[in-house]
């Protein structure tokens, strides 16, 4: 897929429908714990059901023609959760890669990991890198997995990398542009998200894609992530289709 670091000013229209479809949708999959607690279940059951909802969302994205899905699967701050929950989430990620990788590969999905890698447990890192390697040549949906991801830390890593290049005489200070910075982020080469969806009624970014979200549309809904089904996804897409994106300019009628 040919992609640029710039926002996507004209998302493609959904065929036979008046709405426009986002090319890149990012999910903050929130509310797993509350979903479980409301049912008198352990929080881990919410994560397990959350994985089912994730499978549904990926499948539906492909079906409707979304090109890129980014998921906030584990933030750099999530390590602060109780050790038992962290360990469950690690197990879930392992199972997701081990069980779903061949199916995702068959479905032509290309997996890409964003987030800090240097401090990851070698077993997890190897698994994530295997998922990237196996699917690298695929040309269907891009699935971007934000794992051990924090946006501020990504920005700092990028600044350090560019500073090092300047120190090594490989880059001139004047060459540090918005485009150069975007290219060097973990998401380099991907277009920015058109639509960011957060479930469970919380209305914040929680250190997710701070740079990339400059012109994203936001959609917040009350359903907890395990209940986010095709209909809820369609509602978000419909809402996006009715938004007017101006990128700091004026709408055509005002000119
Ligand atoms: C937020 O809900 C969710 C997470 C921190 C983890 C998201 C994980 C999944 C959707 C399952 C798939 C996982 C992987 C690793 C592929 P929360 O626990 O903050 O819920 P709460 O706000 O109700 O407590």
PDB file of N, CA, C and O in Angstrom, residues 38-104:
ATOM      1  N   UNK A  38     -19.303  -5.681  36.353  1.00  0.00           N
ATOM      2  CA  UNK A  38     -20.770  -5.554  36.307  1.00  0.00           C
ATOM      3  C   UNK A  38     -21.460  -6.920  36.289  1.00  0.00           C
ATOM      4  O   UNK A  38     -22.620  -7.051  36.645  1.00  0.00           O
ATOM      5  N   UNK A  39     -20.752  -7.930  35.838  1.00  0.00           N
ATOM      6  CA  UNK A  39     -21.331  -9.277  35.757  1.00  0.00           C
ATOM      7  C   UNK A  39     -20.861 -10.186  36.885  1.00  0.00           C
ATOM      8  O   UNK A  39     -21.053 -11.403  36.836  1.00  0.00           O
ATOM      9  N   UNK A  40     -20.176  -9.600  37.841  1.00  0.00           N
ATOM     10  CA  UNK A  40     -19.671 -10.388  38.963  1.00  0.00           C
ATOM     11  C   UNK A  40     -18.557 -11.345  38.560  1.00  0.00           C
ATOM     12  O   UNK A  40     -18.338 -12.372  39.210  1.00  0.00           O
ATOM     13  N   UNK A  41     -17.852 -11.009  37.492  1.00  0.00           N
ATOM     14  CA  UNK A  41     -16.789 -11.889  36.990  1.00  0.00           C
ATOM     15  C   UNK A  41     -15.423 -11.272  37.289  1.00  0.00           C
ATOM     16  O   UNK A  41     -15.319 -10.053  37.495  1.00  0.00           O
ATOM     17  N   UNK A  42     -14.376 -12.069  37.287  1.00  0.00           N
ATOM     18  CA  UNK A  42     -13.043 -11.486  37.456  1.00  0.00           C
ATOM     19  C   UNK A  42     -12.684 -10.593  36.260  1.00  0.00           C
ATOM     20  O   UNK A  42     -13.156 -10.845  35.141  1.00  0.00           O
ATOM     21  N   UNK A  43     -11.878  -9.576  36.497  1.00  0.00           N
ATOM     22  CA  UNK A  43     -11.503  -8.636  35.427  1.00  0.00           C
ATOM     23  C   UNK A  43     -10.903  -9.364  34.224  1.00  0.00           C
ATOM     24  O   UNK A  43     -11.079  -8.954  33.078  1.00  0.00           O
ATOM     25  N   UNK A  44     -10.182 -10.453  34.503  1.00  0.00           N
ATOM     26  CA  UNK A  44      -9.539 -11.185  33.412  1.00  0.00           C
ATOM     27  C   UNK A  44     -10.560 -11.700  32.393  1.00  0.00           C
ATOM     28  O   UNK A  44     -10.279 -11.783  31.201  1.00  0.00           O
ATOM     29  N   UNK A  45     -11.765 -12.011  32.867  1.00  0.00           N
ATOM     30  CA  UNK A  45     -12.803 -12.475  31.947  1.00  0.00           C
ATOM     31  C   UNK A  45     -13.181 -11.345  30.978  1.00  0.00           C
ATOM     32  O   UNK A  45     -13.493 -11.596  29.806  1.00  0.00           O
ATOM     33  N   UNK A  46     -13.124 -10.111  31.475  1.00  0.00           N
ATOM     34  CA  UNK A  46     -13.382  -8.958  30.607  1.00  0.00           C
ATOM     35  C   UNK A  46     -12.337  -8.870  29.505  1.00  0.00           C
ATOM     36  O   UNK A  46     -12.646  -8.591  28.343  1.00  0.00           O
ATOM     37  N   UNK A  47     -11.084  -9.133  29.847  1.00  0.00           N
ATOM     38  CA  UNK A  47     -10.029  -9.103  28.826  1.00  0.00           C
ATOM     39  C   UNK A  47     -10.228 -10.240  27.817  1.00  0.00           C
ATOM     40  O   UNK A  47     -10.011 -10.070  26.622  1.00  0.00           O
ATOM     41  N   UNK A  48     -10.641 -11.404  28.342  1.00  0.00           N
ATOM     42  CA  UNK A  48     -10.852 -12.529  27.439  1.00  0.00           C
ATOM     43  C   UNK A  48     -11.959 -12.187  26.418  1.00  0.00           C
ATOM     44  O   UNK A  48     -11.810 -12.411  25.228  1.00  0.00           O
ATOM     45  N   UNK A  49     -13.046 -11.616  26.927  1.00  0.00           N
ATOM     46  CA  UNK A  49     -14.128 -11.212  26.015  1.00  0.00           C
ATOM     47  C   UNK A  49     -13.674 -10.064  25.122  1.00  0.00           C
ATOM     48  O   UNK A  49     -14.120  -9.921  23.984  1.00  0.00           O
ATOM     49  N   UNK A  50     -12.778  -9.233  25.661  1.00  0.00           N
ATOM     50  CA  UNK A  50     -12.222  -8.118  24.877  1.00  0.00           C
ATOM     51  C   UNK A  50     -11.474  -8.626  23.657  1.00  0.00           C
ATOM     52  O   UNK A  50     -11.515  -8.018  22.581  1.00  0.00           O
ATOM     53  N   UNK A  51     -10.821  -9.746  23.816  1.00  0.00           N
ATOM     54  CA  UNK A  51     -10.098 -10.331  22.681  1.00  0.00           C
ATOM     55  C   UNK A  51     -11.087 -10.780  21.599  1.00  0.00           C
ATOM     56  O   UNK A  51     -10.844 -10.623  20.407  1.00  0.00           O
ATOM     57  N   UNK A  52     -12.234 -11.319  22.043  1.00  0.00           N
ATOM     58  CA  UNK A  52     -13.271 -11.706  21.055  1.00  0.00           C
ATOM     59  C   UNK A  52     -13.756 -10.473  20.305  1.00  0.00           C
ATOM     60  O   UNK A  52     -13.928 -10.500  19.080  1.00  0.00           O
ATOM     61  N   UNK A  53     -13.973  -9.383  21.046  1.00  0.00           N
ATOM     62  CA  UNK A  53     -14.440  -8.141  20.397  1.00  0.00           C
ATOM     63  C   UNK A  53     -13.389  -7.616  19.425  1.00  0.00           C
ATOM     64  O   UNK A  53     -13.718  -7.076  18.364  1.00  0.00           O
ATOM     65  N   UNK A  54     -12.126  -7.812  19.785  1.00  0.00           N
ATOM     66  CA  UNK A  54     -11.049  -7.377  18.890  1.00  0.00           C
ATOM     67  C   UNK A  54     -11.088  -8.169  17.583  1.00  0.00           C
ATOM     68  O   UNK A  54     -10.960  -7.600  16.490  1.00  0.00           O
ATOM     69  N   UNK A  55     -11.285  -9.468  17.705  1.00  0.00           N
ATOM     70  CA  UNK A  55     -11.355 -10.306  16.483  1.00  0.00           C
ATOM     71  C   UNK A  55     -12.503  -9.810  15.589  1.00  0.00           C
ATOM     72  O   UNK A  55     -12.346  -9.694  14.376  1.00  0.00           O
ATOM     73  N   UNK A  56     -13.636  -9.531  16.216  1.00  0.00           N
ATOM     74  CA  UNK A  56     -14.798  -9.041  15.456  1.00  0.00           C
ATOM     75  C   UNK A  56     -14.462  -7.718  14.768  1.00  0.00           C
ATOM     76  O   UNK A  56     -14.781  -7.512  13.583  1.00  0.00           O
ATOM     77  N   UNK A  57     -13.825  -6.822  15.504  1.00  0.00           N
ATOM     78  CA  UNK A  57     -13.526  -5.483  14.947  1.00  0.00           C
ATOM     79  C   UNK A  57     -12.564  -5.591  13.761  1.00  0.00           C
ATOM     80  O   UNK A  57     -12.743  -4.918  12.739  1.00  0.00           O
ATOM     81  N   UNK A  58     -11.567  -6.470  13.874  1.00  0.00           N
ATOM     82  CA  UNK A  58     -10.601  -6.619  12.773  1.00  0.00           C
ATOM     83  C   UNK A  58     -11.314  -7.166  11.534  1.00  0.00           C
ATOM     84  O   UNK A  58     -11.144  -6.670  10.422  1.00  0.00           O
ATOM     85  N   UNK A  59     -12.144  -8.192  11.766  1.00  0.00           N
ATOM     86  CA  UNK A  59     -12.864  -8.798  10.642  1.00  0.00           C
ATOM     87  C   UNK A  59     -13.780  -7.774   9.977  1.00  0.00           C
ATOM     88  O   UNK A  59     -13.791  -7.618   8.755  1.00  0.00           O
ATOM     89  N   UNK A  60     -14.500  -7.022  10.803  1.00  0.00           N
ATOM     90  CA  UNK A  60     -15.459  -6.066  10.259  1.00  0.00           C
ATOM     91  C   UNK A  60     -14.742  -4.937   9.523  1.00  0.00           C
ATOM     92  O   UNK A  60     -15.206  -4.480   8.471  1.00  0.00           O
ATOM     93  N   UNK A  61     -13.613  -4.503  10.063  1.00  0.00           N
ATOM     94  CA  UNK A  61     -12.852  -3.438   9.398  1.00  0.00           C
ATOM     95  C   UNK A  61     -12.501  -3.891   7.980  1.00  0.00           C
ATOM     96  O   UNK A  61     -12.679  -3.144   7.005  1.00  0.00           O
ATOM     97  N   UNK A  62     -12.010  -5.121   7.871  1.00  0.00           N
ATOM     98  CA  UNK A  62     -11.654  -5.648   6.548  1.00  0.00           C
ATOM     99  C   UNK A  62     -12.872  -5.729   5.644  1.00  0.00           C
ATOM    100  O   UNK A  62     -12.823  -5.365   4.475  1.00  0.00           O
ATOM    101  N   UNK A  63     -13.998  -6.181   6.212  1.00  0.00           N
ATOM    102  CA  UNK A  63     -15.216  -6.349   5.406  1.00  0.00           C
ATOM    103  C   UNK A  63     -15.716  -5.022   4.841  1.00  0.00           C
ATOM    104  O   UNK A  63     -16.187  -4.970   3.712  1.00  0.00           O
ATOM    105  N   UNK A  64     -15.655  -3.957   5.651  1.00  0.00           N
ATOM    106  CA  UNK A  64     -16.224  -2.686   5.164  1.00  0.00           C
ATOM    107  C   UNK A  64     -15.217  -1.882   4.344  1.00  0.00           C
ATOM    108  O   UNK A  64     -15.589  -0.929   3.684  1.00  0.00           O
ATOM    109  N   UNK A  65     -13.947  -2.258   4.391  1.00  0.00           N
ATOM    110  CA  UNK A  65     -12.967  -1.581   3.537  1.00  0.00           C
ATOM    111  C   UNK A  65     -12.045  -0.602   4.252  1.00  0.00           C
ATOM    112  O   UNK A  65     -11.338   0.178   3.610  1.00  0.00           O
ATOM    113  N   UNK A  66     -12.030  -0.650   5.599  1.00  0.00           N
ATOM    114  CA  UNK A  66     -11.023   0.137   6.332  1.00  0.00           C
ATOM    115  C   UNK A  66      -9.664  -0.470   6.008  1.00  0.00           C
ATOM    116  O   UNK A  66      -9.532  -1.694   5.912  1.00  0.00           O
ATOM    117  N   UNK A  67      -8.661   0.359   5.792  1.00  0.00           N
ATOM    118  CA  UNK A  67      -7.354  -0.168   5.355  1.00  0.00           C
ATOM    119  C   UNK A  67      -6.381  -0.427   6.510  1.00  0.00           C
ATOM    120  O   UNK A  67      -5.512  -1.289   6.420  1.00  0.00           O
ATOM    121  N   UNK A  68      -6.497   0.391   7.553  1.00  0.00           N
ATOM    122  CA  UNK A  68      -5.534   0.285   8.666  1.00  0.00           C
ATOM    123  C   UNK A  68      -6.289   0.326   9.991  1.00  0.00           C
ATOM    124  O   UNK A  68      -7.149   1.192  10.198  1.00  0.00           O
ATOM    125  N   UNK A  69      -5.964  -0.610  10.866  1.00  0.00           N
ATOM    126  CA  UNK A  69      -6.533  -0.617  12.213  1.00  0.00           C
ATOM    127  C   UNK A  69      -5.370  -0.575  13.204  1.00  0.00           C
ATOM    128  O   UNK A  69      -4.449  -1.390  13.113  1.00  0.00           O
ATOM    129  N   UNK A  70      -5.417   0.391  14.112  1.00  0.00           N
ATOM    130  CA  UNK A  70      -4.411   0.435  15.173  1.00  0.00           C
ATOM    131  C   UNK A  70      -5.110   0.151  16.491  1.00  0.00           C
ATOM    132  O   UNK A  70      -6.179   0.701  16.765  1.00  0.00           O
ATOM    133  N   UNK A  71      -4.518  -0.726  17.298  1.00  0.00           N
ATOM    134  CA  UNK A  71      -5.139  -1.055  18.594  1.00  0.00           C
ATOM    135  C   UNK A  71      -4.160  -0.743  19.730  1.00  0.00           C
ATOM    136  O   UNK A  71      -2.971  -1.020  19.635  1.00  0.00           O
ATOM    137  N   UNK A  72      -4.726  -0.161  20.792  1.00  0.00           N
ATOM    138  CA  UNK A  72      -3.924   0.143  21.987  1.00  0.00           C
ATOM    139  C   UNK A  72      -4.044  -1.092  22.876  1.00  0.00           C
ATOM    140  O   UNK A  72      -4.956  -1.210  23.683  1.00  0.00           O
ATOM    141  N   UNK A  73      -3.131  -2.048  22.681  1.00  0.00           N
ATOM    142  CA  UNK A  73      -3.319  -3.328  23.364  1.00  0.00           C
ATOM    143  C   UNK A  73      -2.691  -3.342  24.756  1.00  0.00           C
ATOM    144  O   UNK A  73      -3.171  -4.055  25.641  1.00  0.00           O
ATOM    145  N   UNK A  74      -1.628  -2.567  24.939  1.00  0.00           N
ATOM    146  CA  UNK A  74      -0.998  -2.529  26.268  1.00  0.00           C
ATOM    147  C   UNK A  74      -0.134  -1.272  26.326  1.00  0.00           C
ATOM    148  O   UNK A  74       0.781  -1.108  25.521  1.00  0.00           O
ATOM    149  N   UNK A  75      -0.453  -0.387  27.255  1.00  0.00           N
ATOM    150  CA  UNK A  75       0.292   0.875  27.312  1.00  0.00           C
ATOM    151  C   UNK A  75       1.517   0.731  28.206  1.00  0.00           C
ATOM    152  O   UNK A  75       1.582  -0.189  29.034  1.00  0.00           O
ATOM    153  N   UNK A  76       2.450   1.656  28.051  1.00  0.00           N
ATOM    154  CA  UNK A  76       3.653   1.593  28.891  1.00  0.00           C
ATOM    155  C   UNK A  76       3.281   1.818  30.362  1.00  0.00           C
ATOM    156  O   UNK A  76       4.047   1.489  31.252  1.00  0.00           O
ATOM    157  N   UNK A  77       2.091   2.390  30.604  1.00  0.00           N
ATOM    158  CA  UNK A  77       1.632   2.608  31.990  1.00  0.00           C
ATOM    159  C   UNK A  77       0.893   1.375  32.540  1.00  0.00           C
ATOM    160  O   UNK A  77       0.704   1.249  33.748  1.00  0.00           O
ATOM    161  N   UNK A  78       0.467   0.478  31.654  1.00  0.00           N
ATOM    162  CA  UNK A  78      -0.277  -0.704  32.126  1.00  0.00           C
ATOM    163  C   UNK A  78       0.573  -1.652  32.979  1.00  0.00           C
ATOM    164  O   UNK A  78       0.036  -2.506  33.690  1.00  0.00           O
ATOM    165  N   UNK A  79       1.910  -1.473  32.945  1.00  0.00           N
ATOM    166  CA  UNK A  79       2.764  -2.319  33.806  1.00  0.00           C
ATOM    167  C   UNK A  79       2.461  -2.058  35.275  1.00  0.00           C
ATOM    168  O   UNK A  79       2.804  -2.866  36.138  1.00  0.00           O
ATOM    169  N   UNK A  80       1.808  -0.908  35.567  1.00  0.00           N
ATOM    170  CA  UNK A  80       1.508  -0.570  36.967  1.00  0.00           C
ATOM    171  C   UNK A  80       0.305  -1.335  37.515  1.00  0.00           C
ATOM    172  O   UNK A  80      -0.063  -1.156  38.667  1.00  0.00           O
ATOM    173  N   UNK A  81      -0.328  -2.147  36.697  1.00  0.00           N
ATOM    174  CA  UNK A  81      -1.475  -2.937  37.187  1.00  0.00           C
ATOM    175  C   UNK A  81      -0.969  -4.098  38.052  1.00  0.00           C
ATOM    176  O   UNK A  81       0.213  -4.445  37.997  1.00  0.00           O
ATOM    177  N   UNK A  82      -1.862  -4.715  38.820  1.00  0.00           N
ATOM    178  CA  UNK A  82      -1.418  -5.860  39.629  1.00  0.00           C
ATOM    179  C   UNK A  82      -0.717  -6.902  38.756  1.00  0.00           C
ATOM    180  O   UNK A  82      -1.116  -7.131  37.608  1.00  0.00           O
ATOM    181  N   UNK A  83       0.324  -7.530  39.313  1.00  0.00           N
ATOM    182  CA  UNK A  83       1.149  -8.472  38.549  1.00  0.00           C
ATOM    183  C   UNK A  83       0.296  -9.568  37.916  1.00  0.00           C
ATOM    184  O   UNK A  83       0.552  -9.999  36.772  1.00  0.00           O
ATOM    185  N   UNK A  84      -0.756 -10.005  38.618  1.00  0.00           N
ATOM    186  CA  UNK A  84      -1.562 -11.104  38.078  1.00  0.00           C
ATOM    187  C   UNK A  84      -2.294 -10.665  36.811  1.00  0.00           C
ATOM    188  O   UNK A  84      -2.420 -11.439  35.853  1.00  0.00           O
ATOM    189  N   UNK A  85      -2.759  -9.403  36.787  1.00  0.00           N
ATOM    190  CA  UNK A  85      -3.472  -8.918  35.599  1.00  0.00           C
ATOM    191  C   UNK A  85      -2.492  -8.720  34.433  1.00  0.00           C
ATOM    192  O   UNK A  85      -2.787  -9.061  33.282  1.00  0.00           O
ATOM    193  N   UNK A  86      -1.299  -8.188  34.757  1.00  0.00           N
ATOM    194  CA  UNK A  86      -0.284  -7.998  33.707  1.00  0.00           C
ATOM    195  C   UNK A  86       0.060  -9.352  33.105  1.00  0.00           C
ATOM    196  O   UNK A  86       0.105  -9.520  31.871  1.00  0.00           O
ATOM    197  N   UNK A  87       0.244 -10.332  33.975  1.00  0.00           N
ATOM    198  CA  UNK A  87       0.643 -11.640  33.475  1.00  0.00           C
ATOM    199  C   UNK A  87      -0.490 -12.259  32.638  1.00  0.00           C
ATOM    200  O   UNK A  87      -0.239 -12.902  31.604  1.00  0.00           O
ATOM    201  N   UNK A  88      -1.738 -12.017  33.028  1.00  0.00           N
ATOM    202  CA  UNK A  88      -2.855 -12.527  32.223  1.00  0.00           C
ATOM    203  C   UNK A  88      -2.856 -11.871  30.842  1.00  0.00           C
ATOM    204  O   UNK A  88      -3.038 -12.539  29.814  1.00  0.00           O
ATOM    205  N   UNK A  89      -2.633 -10.544  30.826  1.00  0.00           N
ATOM    206  CA  UNK A  89      -2.643  -9.831  29.535  1.00  0.00           C
ATOM    207  C   UNK A  89      -1.502 -10.304  28.632  1.00  0.00           C
ATOM    208  O   UNK A  89      -1.667 -10.417  27.415  1.00  0.00           O
ATOM    209  N   UNK A  90      -0.347 -10.599  29.255  1.00  0.00           N
ATOM    210  CA  UNK A  90       0.781 -11.126  28.447  1.00  0.00           C
ATOM    211  C   UNK A  90       0.398 -12.477  27.838  1.00  0.00           C
ATOM    212  O   UNK A  90       0.659 -12.752  26.671  1.00  0.00           O
ATOM    213  N   UNK A  91      -0.246 -13.301  28.668  1.00  0.00           N
ATOM    214  CA  UNK A  91      -0.678 -14.618  28.189  1.00  0.00           C
ATOM    215  C   UNK A  91      -1.674 -14.480  27.053  1.00  0.00           C
ATOM    216  O   UNK A  91      -1.619 -15.215  26.061  1.00  0.00           O
ATOM    217  N   UNK A  92      -2.568 -13.491  27.197  1.00  0.00           N
ATOM    218  CA  UNK A  92      -3.592 -13.274  26.174  1.00  0.00           C
ATOM    219  C   UNK A  92      -2.945 -12.833  24.857  1.00  0.00           C
ATOM    220  O   UNK A  92      -3.309 -13.298  23.779  1.00  0.00           O
ATOM    221  N   UNK A  93      -1.953 -11.962  24.989  1.00  0.00           N
ATOM    222  CA  UNK A  93      -1.253 -11.504  23.775  1.00  0.00           C
ATOM    223  C   UNK A  93      -0.564 -12.688  23.101  1.00  0.00           C
ATOM    224  O   UNK A  93      -0.647 -12.863  21.880  1.00  0.00           O
ATOM    225  N   UNK A  94       0.085 -13.517  23.917  1.00  0.00           N
ATOM    226  CA  UNK A  94       0.775 -14.691  23.356  1.00  0.00           C
ATOM    227  C   UNK A  94      -0.229 -15.573  22.633  1.00  0.00           C
ATOM    228  O   UNK A  94       0.006 -16.019  21.507  1.00  0.00           O
ATOM    229  N   UNK A  95      -1.376 -15.829  23.306  1.00  0.00           N
ATOM    230  CA  UNK A  95      -2.380 -16.699  22.681  1.00  0.00           C
ATOM    231  C   UNK A  95      -2.914 -16.073  21.395  1.00  0.00           C
ATOM    232  O   UNK A  95      -3.144 -16.758  20.404  1.00  0.00           O
ATOM    233  N   UNK A  96      -3.101 -14.742  21.432  1.00  0.00           N
ATOM    234  CA  UNK A  96      -3.612 -14.048  20.244  1.00  0.00           C
ATOM    235  C   UNK A  96      -2.650 -14.274  19.080  1.00  0.00           C
ATOM    236  O   UNK A  96      -3.059 -14.661  17.979  1.00  0.00           O
ATOM    237  N   UNK A  97      -1.352 -14.075  19.317  1.00  0.00           N
ATOM    238  CA  UNK A  97      -0.384 -14.231  18.226  1.00  0.00           C
ATOM    239  C   UNK A  97      -0.318 -15.700  17.811  1.00  0.00           C
ATOM    240  O   UNK A  97      -0.407 -16.029  16.623  1.00  0.00           O
ATOM    241  N   UNK A  98      -0.209 -16.595  18.820  1.00  0.00           N
ATOM    242  CA  UNK A  98      -0.049 -18.016  18.463  1.00  0.00           C
ATOM    243  C   UNK A  98      -1.263 -18.581  17.730  1.00  0.00           C
ATOM    244  O   UNK A  98      -1.133 -19.291  16.751  1.00  0.00           O
ATOM    245  N   UNK A  99      -2.462 -18.212  18.227  1.00  0.00           N
ATOM    246  CA  UNK A  99      -3.668 -18.808  17.628  1.00  0.00           C
ATOM    247  C   UNK A  99      -4.127 -18.094  16.378  1.00  0.00           C
ATOM    248  O   UNK A  99      -4.685 -18.710  15.477  1.00  0.00           O
ATOM    249  N   UNK A 100      -3.969 -16.774  16.335  1.00  0.00           N
ATOM    250  CA  UNK A 100      -4.594 -16.009  15.244  1.00  0.00           C
ATOM    251  C   UNK A 100      -3.633 -15.679  14.109  1.00  0.00           C
ATOM    252  O   UNK A 100      -4.067 -15.260  13.038  1.00  0.00           O
ATOM    253  N   UNK A 101      -2.326 -15.862  14.351  1.00  0.00           N
ATOM    254  CA  UNK A 101      -1.368 -15.410  13.340  1.00  0.00           C
ATOM    255  C   UNK A 101      -1.605 -16.070  11.986  1.00  0.00           C
ATOM    256  O   UNK A 101      -1.648 -15.388  10.951  1.00  0.00           O
ATOM    257  N   UNK A 102      -1.793 -17.396  11.982  1.00  0.00           N
ATOM    258  CA  UNK A 102      -1.918 -18.053  10.676  1.00  0.00           C
ATOM    259  C   UNK A 102      -3.196 -17.602   9.962  1.00  0.00           C
ATOM    260  O   UNK A 102      -3.200 -17.398   8.747  1.00  0.00           O
ATOM    261  N   UNK A 103      -4.259 -17.399  10.751  1.00  0.00           N
ATOM    262  CA  UNK A 103      -5.512 -16.939  10.127  1.00  0.00           C
ATOM    263  C   UNK A 103      -5.361 -15.509   9.591  1.00  0.00           C
ATOM    264  O   UNK A 103      -5.816 -15.201   8.488  1.00  0.00           O
ATOM    265  N   UNK A 104      -4.713 -14.662  10.376  1.00  0.00           N
ATOM    266  CA  UNK A 104      -4.513 -13.272   9.926  1.00  0.00           C
ATOM    267  C   UNK A 104      -3.638 -13.256   8.670  1.00  0.00           C
ATOM    268  O   UNK A 104      -3.881 -12.510   7.728  1.00  0.00           O
TER     269      UNK A 104
END
